[in-house]
Amino acid sequence: MKKRALISVRVSTENQSHGYSLQTQIEGCRRYAEDHGFEVVAELEDHESGDIPIAERSQGKLIYDLVDEGSVDAVILYTLDRTARDDRVLEYLLFKDYLYSHGVELHYSDSGLDPHTMEGDLVGYIKARAASDERRKITERTMRAKRAILKSGRWIPAGNVTKYGYHKVGKEKDAYLEIDEYQAEIVKQVFHMAAIEGLTLQNISNRLYEMNVPSPHGKPAWGVDTLRGLLKSKIYIGKPVWGKERRDKKTHKHIANPKEHWIEVATPELR
């Protein structure tokens, strides 16, 4: 009888540029299954980050369920680095041990069987660790590129710097911020109301409403939080900071980054 195989593929946004499209992975795994006489009983597509442990991903849970049920004899991945991305590669080791403890083999479409032997585990660990180190280097290179872009005055659309008072010129990597004269005048008036007139945020909001000045979101009234963010932003003195926060891939909450990860952005100063 043919061995029953489960094909599991994963992709995230950053993978697309590295030739890791889902269709590419699926086709590679299907060819491997056919060439090695496997009967494919399930194909799972995972769109979650490799930073999340397999058992905590929606599709990863299905792998564990099918293995627990005894429904598969092998799991086929596109490459070894489709398992997980933790720096110490513990997730890879745990996943592999779990499969083999249930009598399930682990295969990769590009390199074949990943044997659960002393030699196989050692080779697999070295490959997984090398892949982890390469990802770290890619991240560092990406951050250096972002720093260069931001310090030159160009704009990264994913940045979280307040932009009211400016408009973006150009597209993608060539984009930069230019002063919007109308909005810049509103910004100056808001600072004058707060610093010189001593108005409260609510009073400033009321004044802007009376002046018929729409908020940055196009609403007739300015929210207090919007005004607070505007007054606290360093973009108006030419020193905005990018990367103060990041989104946790597990909880999806925003958490603070250490200061060494912050990037000061060069932007035109409002005077």
mmCIF file of C-alpha atoms in Angstrom, residues 89-233:
data_model
loop_
_atom_site.group_PDB
_atom_site.id
_atom_site.type_symbol
_atom_site.label_atom_id
_atom_site.label_comp_id
_atom_site.label_asym_id
_atom_site.label_seq_id
_atom_site.Cartn_x
_atom_site.Cartn_y
_atom_site.Cartn_z
ATOM 1 C CA VAL A 89 15.590 26.112 15.939
ATOM 2 C CA LEU A 90 13.892 24.405 18.882
ATOM 3 C CA GLU A 91 10.585 24.392 17.019
ATOM 4 C CA TYR A 92 12.129 22.362 14.204
ATOM 5 C CA LEU A 93 13.533 19.798 16.650
ATOM 6 C CA LEU A 94 10.277 19.520 18.596
ATOM 7 C CA PHE A 95 8.159 19.174 15.452
ATOM 8 C CA LYS A 96 10.412 16.510 13.996
ATOM 9 C CA ASP A 97 10.525 14.535 17.249
ATOM 10 C CA TYR A 98 6.725 14.747 17.544
ATOM 11 C CA LEU A 99 6.219 13.317 14.049
ATOM 12 C CA TYR A 100 8.624 10.427 14.444
ATOM 13 C CA SER A 101 7.310 9.579 17.917
ATOM 14 C CA HIS A 102 3.972 9.002 16.163
ATOM 15 C CA GLY A 103 5.518 6.940 13.370
ATOM 16 C CA VAL A 104 5.306 9.748 10.797
ATOM 17 C CA GLU A 105 8.189 10.608 8.453
ATOM 18 C CA LEU A 106 9.301 14.146 7.601
ATOM 19 C CA HIS A 107 10.213 14.933 3.974
ATOM 20 C CA TYR A 108 11.260 18.029 1.998
ATOM 21 C CA SER A 109 10.599 18.428 -1.713
ATOM 22 C CA ASP A 110 14.146 19.658 -2.356
ATOM 23 C CA SER A 111 16.223 17.302 -0.191
ATOM 24 C CA GLY A 112 14.134 14.230 0.596
ATOM 25 C CA LEU A 113 13.735 12.341 3.858
ATOM 26 C CA ASP A 114 14.857 14.014 7.082
ATOM 27 C CA PRO A 115 15.813 10.892 9.093
ATOM 28 C CA HIS A 116 15.391 10.823 12.852
ATOM 29 C CA THR A 117 18.843 9.391 13.562
ATOM 30 C CA MET A 118 21.797 10.874 15.381
ATOM 31 C CA GLU A 119 23.417 11.837 12.076
ATOM 32 C CA GLY A 120 20.125 12.991 10.539
ATOM 33 C CA ASP A 121 19.223 15.127 13.530
ATOM 34 C CA LEU A 122 22.685 16.713 13.561
ATOM 35 C CA VAL A 123 22.607 17.522 9.847
ATOM 36 C CA GLY A 124 19.040 18.832 10.142
ATOM 37 C CA TYR A 125 19.969 21.034 13.094
ATOM 38 C CA ILE A 126 22.938 22.520 11.230
ATOM 39 C CA LYS A 127 20.784 23.266 8.171
ATOM 40 C CA ALA A 128 18.006 24.791 10.292
ATOM 41 C CA ARG A 129 20.497 26.891 12.234
ATOM 42 C CA ALA A 130 22.120 28.084 8.989
ATOM 43 C CA ALA A 131 18.687 29.082 7.660
ATOM 44 C CA SER A 132 17.982 30.942 10.908
ATOM 45 C CA ASP A 133 21.284 32.822 10.669
ATOM 46 C CA GLU A 134 20.559 33.755 7.046
ATOM 47 C CA ARG A 135 17.133 35.135 8.007
ATOM 48 C CA ARG A 136 18.751 37.225 10.744
ATOM 49 C CA LYS A 137 21.259 38.635 8.234
ATOM 50 C CA ILE A 138 18.436 39.448 5.807
ATOM 51 C CA THR A 139 16.595 41.276 8.607
ATOM 52 C CA GLU A 140 19.721 43.268 9.468
ATOM 53 C CA ARG A 141 20.273 44.200 5.815
ATOM 54 C CA THR A 142 16.626 45.236 5.504
ATOM 55 C CA MET A 143 16.902 47.475 8.565
ATOM 56 C CA ARG A 144 20.087 49.092 7.230
ATOM 57 C CA ALA A 145 18.300 49.807 3.953
ATOM 58 C CA LYS A 146 15.336 51.334 5.808
ATOM 59 C CA ARG A 147 17.647 53.540 7.849
ATOM 60 C CA ALA A 148 19.329 54.814 4.692
ATOM 61 C CA ILE A 149 15.970 55.520 3.034
ATOM 62 C CA LEU A 150 14.536 57.355 6.029
ATOM 63 C CA LYS A 151 17.645 59.382 6.789
ATOM 64 C CA SER A 152 17.753 60.572 3.181
ATOM 65 C CA GLY A 153 14.286 62.082 3.597
ATOM 66 C CA ARG A 154 12.447 59.473 1.582
ATOM 67 C CA TRP A 155 9.355 57.801 2.957
ATOM 68 C CA ILE A 156 8.472 54.222 3.892
ATOM 69 C CA PRO A 157 4.674 53.907 3.570
ATOM 70 C CA ALA A 158 4.475 51.395 6.440
ATOM 71 C CA GLY A 159 5.993 53.942 8.830
ATOM 72 C CA ASN A 160 3.820 55.124 11.716
ATOM 73 C CA VAL A 161 4.925 58.774 11.749
ATOM 74 C CA THR A 162 2.154 61.385 11.774
ATOM 75 C CA LYS A 163 1.857 62.911 8.296
ATOM 76 C CA TYR A 164 -0.674 65.726 8.732
ATOM 77 C CA GLY A 165 0.934 68.888 7.398
ATOM 78 C CA TYR A 166 2.701 67.020 4.616
ATOM 79 C CA HIS A 167 1.807 65.169 1.457
ATOM 80 C CA LYS A 168 3.682 62.315 -0.129
ATOM 81 C CA VAL A 169 5.453 62.849 -3.431
ATOM 82 C CA GLY A 170 6.520 59.932 -5.624
ATOM 83 C CA LYS A 171 5.904 56.225 -5.249
ATOM 84 C CA GLU A 172 7.331 53.325 -3.259
ATOM 85 C CA LYS A 173 11.088 53.569 -2.591
ATOM 86 C CA ASP A 174 11.377 56.991 -4.265
ATOM 87 C CA ALA A 175 8.630 58.623 -2.174
ATOM 88 C CA TYR A 176 9.356 61.559 0.121
ATOM 89 C CA LEU A 177 7.373 64.064 2.196
ATOM 90 C CA GLU A 178 6.694 67.629 1.090
ATOM 91 C CA ILE A 179 5.060 70.371 3.153
ATOM 92 C CA ASP A 180 1.334 70.905 2.547
ATOM 93 C CA GLU A 181 0.972 74.660 2.995
ATOM 94 C CA TYR A 182 -2.693 74.629 4.108
ATOM 95 C CA GLN A 183 -2.281 71.818 6.609
ATOM 96 C CA ALA A 184 1.033 73.245 7.817
ATOM 97 C CA GLU A 185 -0.739 76.500 8.699
ATOM 98 C CA ILE A 186 -3.324 74.543 10.712
ATOM 99 C CA VAL A 187 -0.532 72.736 12.565
ATOM 100 C CA LYS A 188 1.071 76.089 13.470
ATOM 101 C CA GLN A 189 -2.254 77.397 14.748
ATOM 102 C CA VAL A 190 -2.777 74.262 16.881
ATOM 103 C CA PHE A 191 0.645 74.718 18.475
ATOM 104 C CA HIS A 192 -0.096 78.420 19.034
ATOM 105 C CA MET A 193 -3.414 77.604 20.712
ATOM 106 C CA ALA A 194 -1.764 75.093 23.007
ATOM 107 C CA ALA A 195 1.544 76.824 23.818
ATOM 108 C CA ILE A 196 0.656 80.524 23.642
ATOM 109 C CA GLU A 197 -3.066 80.694 24.366
ATOM 110 C CA GLY A 198 -3.000 77.768 26.799
ATOM 111 C CA LEU A 199 -6.164 76.171 25.438
ATOM 112 C CA THR A 200 -7.124 72.653 26.446
ATOM 113 C CA LEU A 201 -7.288 69.957 23.806
ATOM 114 C CA GLN A 202 -11.084 70.069 23.913
ATOM 115 C CA ASN A 203 -11.072 73.847 23.455
ATOM 116 C CA ILE A 204 -8.694 73.482 20.495
ATOM 117 C CA SER A 205 -11.043 70.911 19.018
ATOM 118 C CA ASN A 206 -13.962 73.316 19.444
ATOM 119 C CA ARG A 207 -12.003 76.170 17.846
ATOM 120 C CA LEU A 208 -11.088 74.076 14.811
ATOM 121 C CA TYR A 209 -14.722 73.004 14.461
ATOM 122 C CA GLU A 210 -15.798 76.649 14.492
ATOM 123 C CA MET A 211 -13.142 77.378 11.851
ATOM 124 C CA ASN A 212 -14.642 74.549 9.723
ATOM 125 C CA VAL A 213 -11.286 72.718 9.616
ATOM 126 C CA PRO A 214 -11.820 68.974 9.053
ATOM 127 C CA SER A 215 -9.708 66.481 10.976
ATOM 128 C CA PRO A 216 -6.924 64.443 9.296
ATOM 129 C CA HIS A 217 -9.522 61.668 8.976
ATOM 130 C CA GLY A 218 -11.970 63.945 7.129
ATOM 131 C CA LYS A 219 -14.368 64.261 10.077
ATOM 132 C CA PRO A 220 -15.852 67.666 10.997
ATOM 133 C CA ALA A 221 -14.470 67.512 14.559
ATOM 134 C CA TRP A 222 -10.930 66.804 15.745
ATOM 135 C CA GLY A 223 -10.571 64.113 18.388
ATOM 136 C CA VAL A 224 -8.628 64.881 21.544
ATOM 137 C CA ASP A 225 -6.313 61.905 20.947
ATOM 138 C CA THR A 226 -5.587 63.138 17.414
ATOM 139 C CA LEU A 227 -4.605 66.551 18.732
ATOM 140 C CA ARG A 228 -2.483 65.033 21.477
ATOM 141 C CA GLY A 229 -0.627 62.907 18.931
ATOM 142 C CA LEU A 230 -0.054 65.919 16.695
ATOM 143 C CA LEU A 231 1.370 68.018 19.537
ATOM 144 C CA LYS A 232 3.664 65.201 20.692
ATOM 145 C CA SER A 233 4.976 64.352 17.218
#
